[in-house]
CSV table of C-alpha atoms and ligand atoms in Angstrom, one decimal:
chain,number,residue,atom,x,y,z
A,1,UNK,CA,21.9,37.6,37.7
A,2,UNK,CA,22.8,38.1,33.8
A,3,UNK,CA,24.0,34.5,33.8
A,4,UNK,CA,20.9,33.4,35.5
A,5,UNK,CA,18.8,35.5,33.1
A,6,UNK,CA,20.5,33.6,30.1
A,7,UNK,CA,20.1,30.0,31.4
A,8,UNK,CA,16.4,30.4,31.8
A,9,UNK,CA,16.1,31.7,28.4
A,10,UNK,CA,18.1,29.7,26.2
A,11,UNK,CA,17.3,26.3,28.1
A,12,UNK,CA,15.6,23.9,25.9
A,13,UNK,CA,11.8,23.1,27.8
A,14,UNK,CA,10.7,21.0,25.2
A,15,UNK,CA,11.4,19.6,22.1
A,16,UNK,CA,9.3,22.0,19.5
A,17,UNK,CA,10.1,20.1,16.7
A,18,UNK,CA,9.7,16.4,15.4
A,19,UNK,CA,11.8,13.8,13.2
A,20,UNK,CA,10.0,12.3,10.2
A,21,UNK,CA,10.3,9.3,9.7
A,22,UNK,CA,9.6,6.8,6.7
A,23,UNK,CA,6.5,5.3,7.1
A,24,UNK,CA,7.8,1.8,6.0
A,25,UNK,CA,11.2,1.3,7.3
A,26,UNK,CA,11.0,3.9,9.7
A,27,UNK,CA,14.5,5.4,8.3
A,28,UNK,CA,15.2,9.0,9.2
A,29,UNK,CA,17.5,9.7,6.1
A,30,UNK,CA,14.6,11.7,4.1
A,31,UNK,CA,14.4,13.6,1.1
A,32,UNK,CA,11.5,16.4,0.6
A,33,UNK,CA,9.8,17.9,-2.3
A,34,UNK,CA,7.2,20.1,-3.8
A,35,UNK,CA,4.9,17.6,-6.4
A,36,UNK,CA,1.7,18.5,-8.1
A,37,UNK,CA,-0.4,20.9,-6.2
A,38,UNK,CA,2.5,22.2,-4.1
A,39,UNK,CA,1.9,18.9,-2.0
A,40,UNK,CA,5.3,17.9,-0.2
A,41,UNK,CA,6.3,14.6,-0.7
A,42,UNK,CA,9.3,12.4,1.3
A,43,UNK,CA,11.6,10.1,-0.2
A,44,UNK,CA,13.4,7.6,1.6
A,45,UNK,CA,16.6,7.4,0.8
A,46,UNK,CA,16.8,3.3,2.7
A,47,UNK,CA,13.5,1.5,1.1
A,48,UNK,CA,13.2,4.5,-1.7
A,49,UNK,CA,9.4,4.9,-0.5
A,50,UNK,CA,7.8,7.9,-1.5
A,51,UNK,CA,5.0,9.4,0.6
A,52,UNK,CA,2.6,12.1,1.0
A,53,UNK,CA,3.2,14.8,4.0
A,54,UNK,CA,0.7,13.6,6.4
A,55,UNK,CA,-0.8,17.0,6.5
A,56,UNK,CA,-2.8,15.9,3.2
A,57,UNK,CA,-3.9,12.9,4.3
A,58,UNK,CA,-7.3,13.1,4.1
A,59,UNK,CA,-10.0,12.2,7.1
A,60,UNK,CA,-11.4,9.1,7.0
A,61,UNK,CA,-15.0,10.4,6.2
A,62,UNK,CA,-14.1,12.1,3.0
A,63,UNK,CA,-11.7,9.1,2.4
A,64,UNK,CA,-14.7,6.7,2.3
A,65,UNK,CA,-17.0,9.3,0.5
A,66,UNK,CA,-14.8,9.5,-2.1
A,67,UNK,CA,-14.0,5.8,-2.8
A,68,UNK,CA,-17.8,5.4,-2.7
A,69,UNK,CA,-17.8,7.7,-5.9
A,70,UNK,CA,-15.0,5.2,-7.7
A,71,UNK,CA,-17.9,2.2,-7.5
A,72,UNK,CA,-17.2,0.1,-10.1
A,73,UNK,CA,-18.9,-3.5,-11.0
A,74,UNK,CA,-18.4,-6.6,-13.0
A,75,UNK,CA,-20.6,-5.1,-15.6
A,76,UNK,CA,-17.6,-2.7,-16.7
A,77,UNK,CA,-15.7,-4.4,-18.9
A,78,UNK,CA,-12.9,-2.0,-18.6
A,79,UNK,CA,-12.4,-2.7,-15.1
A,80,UNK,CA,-13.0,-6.6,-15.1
A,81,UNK,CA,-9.9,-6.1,-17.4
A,82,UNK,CA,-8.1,-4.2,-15.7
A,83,UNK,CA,-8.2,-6.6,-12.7
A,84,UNK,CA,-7.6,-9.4,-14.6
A,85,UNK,CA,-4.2,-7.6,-14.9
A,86,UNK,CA,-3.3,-9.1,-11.5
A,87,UNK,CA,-5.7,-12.1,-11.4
A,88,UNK,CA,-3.7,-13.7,-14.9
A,89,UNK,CA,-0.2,-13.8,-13.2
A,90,UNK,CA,-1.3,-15.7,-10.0
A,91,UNK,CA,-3.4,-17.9,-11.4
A,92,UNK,CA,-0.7,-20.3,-11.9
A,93,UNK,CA,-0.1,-20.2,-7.5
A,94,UNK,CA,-4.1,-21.1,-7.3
A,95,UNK,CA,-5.6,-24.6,-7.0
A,96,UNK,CA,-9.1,-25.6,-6.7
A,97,UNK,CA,-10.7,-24.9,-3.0
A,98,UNK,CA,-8.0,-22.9,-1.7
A,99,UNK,CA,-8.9,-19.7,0.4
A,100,UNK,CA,-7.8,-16.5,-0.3
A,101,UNK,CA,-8.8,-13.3,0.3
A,102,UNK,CA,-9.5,-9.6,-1.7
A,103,UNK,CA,-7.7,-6.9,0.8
A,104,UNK,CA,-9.1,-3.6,0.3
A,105,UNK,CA,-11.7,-4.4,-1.7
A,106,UNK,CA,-13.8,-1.4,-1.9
A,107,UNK,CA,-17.4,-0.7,-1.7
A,108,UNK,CA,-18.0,-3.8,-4.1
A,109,UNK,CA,-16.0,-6.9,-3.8
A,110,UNK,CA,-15.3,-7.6,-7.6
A,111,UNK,CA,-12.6,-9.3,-7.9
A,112,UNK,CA,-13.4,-11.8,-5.0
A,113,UNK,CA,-16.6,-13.0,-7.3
A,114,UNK,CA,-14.1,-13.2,-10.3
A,115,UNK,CA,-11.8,-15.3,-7.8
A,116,UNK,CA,-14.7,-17.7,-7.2
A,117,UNK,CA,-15.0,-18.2,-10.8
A,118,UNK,CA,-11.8,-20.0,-10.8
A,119,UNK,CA,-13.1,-22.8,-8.4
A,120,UNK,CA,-11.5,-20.9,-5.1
A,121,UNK,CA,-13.2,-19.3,-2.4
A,122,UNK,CA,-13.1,-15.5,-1.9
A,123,UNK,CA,-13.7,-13.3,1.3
A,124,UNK,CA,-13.1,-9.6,1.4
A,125,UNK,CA,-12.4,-7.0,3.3
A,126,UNK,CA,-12.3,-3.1,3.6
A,127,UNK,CA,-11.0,-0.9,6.5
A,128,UNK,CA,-14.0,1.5,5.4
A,129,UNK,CA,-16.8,-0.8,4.2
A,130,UNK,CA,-16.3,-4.6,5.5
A,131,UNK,CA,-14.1,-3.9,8.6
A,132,UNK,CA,-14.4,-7.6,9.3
A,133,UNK,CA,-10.9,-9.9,8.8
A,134,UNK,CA,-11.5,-13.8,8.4
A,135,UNK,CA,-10.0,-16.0,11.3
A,136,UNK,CA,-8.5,-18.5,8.9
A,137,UNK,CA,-5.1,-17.7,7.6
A,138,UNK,CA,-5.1,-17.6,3.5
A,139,UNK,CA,-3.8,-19.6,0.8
A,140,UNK,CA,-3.6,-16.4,-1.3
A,141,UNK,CA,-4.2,-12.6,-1.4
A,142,UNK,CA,-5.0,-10.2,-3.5
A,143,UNK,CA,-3.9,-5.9,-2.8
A,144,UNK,CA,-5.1,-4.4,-5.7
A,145,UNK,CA,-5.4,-0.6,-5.5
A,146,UNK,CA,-4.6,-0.6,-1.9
A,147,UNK,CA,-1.0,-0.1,-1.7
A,148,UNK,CA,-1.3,3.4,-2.7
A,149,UNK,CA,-3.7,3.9,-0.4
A,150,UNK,CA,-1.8,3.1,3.0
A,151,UNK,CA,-1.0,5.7,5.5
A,152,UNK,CA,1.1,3.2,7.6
A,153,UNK,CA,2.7,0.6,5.2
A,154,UNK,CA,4.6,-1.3,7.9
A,155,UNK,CA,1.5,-2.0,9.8
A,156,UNK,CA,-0.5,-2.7,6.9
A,157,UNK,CA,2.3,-5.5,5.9
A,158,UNK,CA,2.7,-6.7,9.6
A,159,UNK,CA,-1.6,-7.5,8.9
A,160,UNK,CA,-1.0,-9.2,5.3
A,161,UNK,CA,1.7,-11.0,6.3
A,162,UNK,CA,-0.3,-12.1,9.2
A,163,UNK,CA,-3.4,-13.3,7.5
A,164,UNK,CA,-1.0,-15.0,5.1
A,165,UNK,CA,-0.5,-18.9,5.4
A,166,UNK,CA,3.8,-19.4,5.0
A,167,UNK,CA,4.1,-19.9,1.0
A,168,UNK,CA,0.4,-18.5,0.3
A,169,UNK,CA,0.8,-15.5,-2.3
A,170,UNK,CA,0.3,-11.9,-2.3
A,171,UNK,CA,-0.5,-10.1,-5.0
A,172,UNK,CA,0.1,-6.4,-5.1
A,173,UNK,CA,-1.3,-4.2,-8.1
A,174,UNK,CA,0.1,-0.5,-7.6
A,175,UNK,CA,1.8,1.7,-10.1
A,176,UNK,CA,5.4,1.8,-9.3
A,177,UNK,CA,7.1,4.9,-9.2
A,178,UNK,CA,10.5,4.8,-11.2
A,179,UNK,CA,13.8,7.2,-12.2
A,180,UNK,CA,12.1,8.1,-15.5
A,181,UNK,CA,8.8,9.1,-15.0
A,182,UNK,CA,8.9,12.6,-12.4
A,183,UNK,CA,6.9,12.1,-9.2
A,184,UNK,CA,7.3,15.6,-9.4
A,185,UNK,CA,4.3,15.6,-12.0
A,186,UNK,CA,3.2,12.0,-12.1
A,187,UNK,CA,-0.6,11.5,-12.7
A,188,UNK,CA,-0.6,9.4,-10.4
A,189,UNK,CA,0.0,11.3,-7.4
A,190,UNK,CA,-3.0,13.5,-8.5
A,191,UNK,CA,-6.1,11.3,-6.3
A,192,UNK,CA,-5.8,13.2,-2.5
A,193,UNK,CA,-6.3,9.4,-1.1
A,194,UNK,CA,-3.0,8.3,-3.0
A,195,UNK,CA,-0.4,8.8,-0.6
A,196,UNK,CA,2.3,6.5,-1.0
A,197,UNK,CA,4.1,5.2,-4.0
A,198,UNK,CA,6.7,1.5,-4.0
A,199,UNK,CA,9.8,1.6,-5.9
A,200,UNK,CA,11.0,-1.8,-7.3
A,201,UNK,CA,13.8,-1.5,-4.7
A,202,UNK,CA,10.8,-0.9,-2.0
A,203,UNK,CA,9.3,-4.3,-3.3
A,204,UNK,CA,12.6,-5.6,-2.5
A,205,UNK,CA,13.1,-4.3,0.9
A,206,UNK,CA,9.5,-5.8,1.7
A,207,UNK,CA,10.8,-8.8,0.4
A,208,UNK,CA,13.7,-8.9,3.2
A,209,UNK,CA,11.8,-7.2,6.0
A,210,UNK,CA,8.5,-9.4,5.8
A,211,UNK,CA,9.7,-12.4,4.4
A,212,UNK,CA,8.7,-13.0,1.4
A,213,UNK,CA,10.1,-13.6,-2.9
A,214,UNK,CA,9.3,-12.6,-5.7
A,215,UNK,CA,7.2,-15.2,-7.7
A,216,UNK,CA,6.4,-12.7,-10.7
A,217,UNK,CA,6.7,-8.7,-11.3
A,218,UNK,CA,5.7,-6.8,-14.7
A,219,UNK,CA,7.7,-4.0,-13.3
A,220,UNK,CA,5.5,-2.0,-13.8
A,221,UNK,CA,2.3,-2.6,-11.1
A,222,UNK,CA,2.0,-6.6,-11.1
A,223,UNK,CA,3.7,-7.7,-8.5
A,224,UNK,CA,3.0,-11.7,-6.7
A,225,UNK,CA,5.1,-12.1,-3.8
A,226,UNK,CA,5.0,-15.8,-2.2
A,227,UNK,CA,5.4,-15.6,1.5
A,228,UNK,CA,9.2,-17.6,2.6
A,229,UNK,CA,8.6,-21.0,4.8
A,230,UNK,CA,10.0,-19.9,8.5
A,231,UNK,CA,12.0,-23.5,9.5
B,301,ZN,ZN1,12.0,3.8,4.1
């Protein structure tokens, strides 16, 4: 009867705990720690992806109310400038009439209307304000301010690299996290809705995994990946 006692006790019902798991390459070999507001972060140790515990991930309401707040337009000077920082490097990938694309464009598709001044044409989209993705694969994209922003980074390529035409380019503008600069207390981290931050060795394993080289990289947060010819 003890024995029987013990069994019942001690067997395992059901699993009461879970395995996290890098969002990007799925790896299970994980490093945690505390960053700025006591928020834990993971590090993968595989793709060296950092990302916020999903427990601060914030709902997609407050998400979209906050990037509502951030509505910049082409009458800023500051910030026509500051996405010229990833429009300059890939202009020499564009040619007249080709179709390309601002992902994650915000409330206010800026940088699609600078696009168009170059002779190309522009669509948008936005998860949160234009949900709507062309039908057309593209000759080039632009991810500025979005990387940061993905909860699920492996999905979020699968889409790009989808909507991609083979050797259209991506460009990705998203500060890159390095060896020298703490994540522990990186500014960066500080905005709730960014939650994950590319090391230049994560740029690589996205290279790899989704097929795609690297055309031109400030190493820094310029980054235009041109997407490999499958034969
Ligand atoms: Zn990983």
């Amino acid at each position: 009867m003890a024995l029987g006692f013990f069994i019942v006790n001690f067997a395992p019902s059901k699993p009461n705990y879970f395995v996290m798991k890098c969002t990007l390459c799925e790896g299970e070999d994980l490093i945690t720690f505390k960053g700025i507001d006591g928020v834990a972060f993971y590090r993968c140790n595989h793709c060296f992806l950092i990302f916020k515990s999903p427990d601060v991930w914030l709902r997609p309401e407050d998400e979209k109310e906050r990037y509502q707040q951030h509505n910049n337009s082409e009458d800023c000077p500051g910030y026509v400038e500051f996405l010229n920082q990833a429009l300059e490097p890939t202009l020499p990938f564009m040619e007249e009439d080709m179709e390309g694309m601002d992902f994650g464009c915000g409330p206010n598709p800026v940088l699609a209307r600078m696009v168009e001044k170059t002779g190309c044409q522009c669509s948008f989209y936005d998860p949160h304000f234009f949900p709507e993705l062309p039908d057309e694969r593209q000759d080039f994209i632009f991810a500025t301010e979005c990387f940061e922003h993905f909860f699920n980074p492996h999905q979020e390529l699968k889409l790009l690299t989808a909507l991609l035409r083979p050797s259209g380019t991506l460009t990705i503008m998203t500060n890159l996290w390095n060896e020298d600069d703490p994540v522990e207390n990186w500014w960066y981290t500080k905005d709730p809705t960014h939650v994950t931050f590319f090391h230049s060795k994560t740029i690589d394993y996205i290279c790899s995994r989704y097929g795609y080289d690297i055309e031109y990289s400030d190493d820094r947060k310029v980054i235009v990946l041109r997407k490999r010819v499958v034969r």
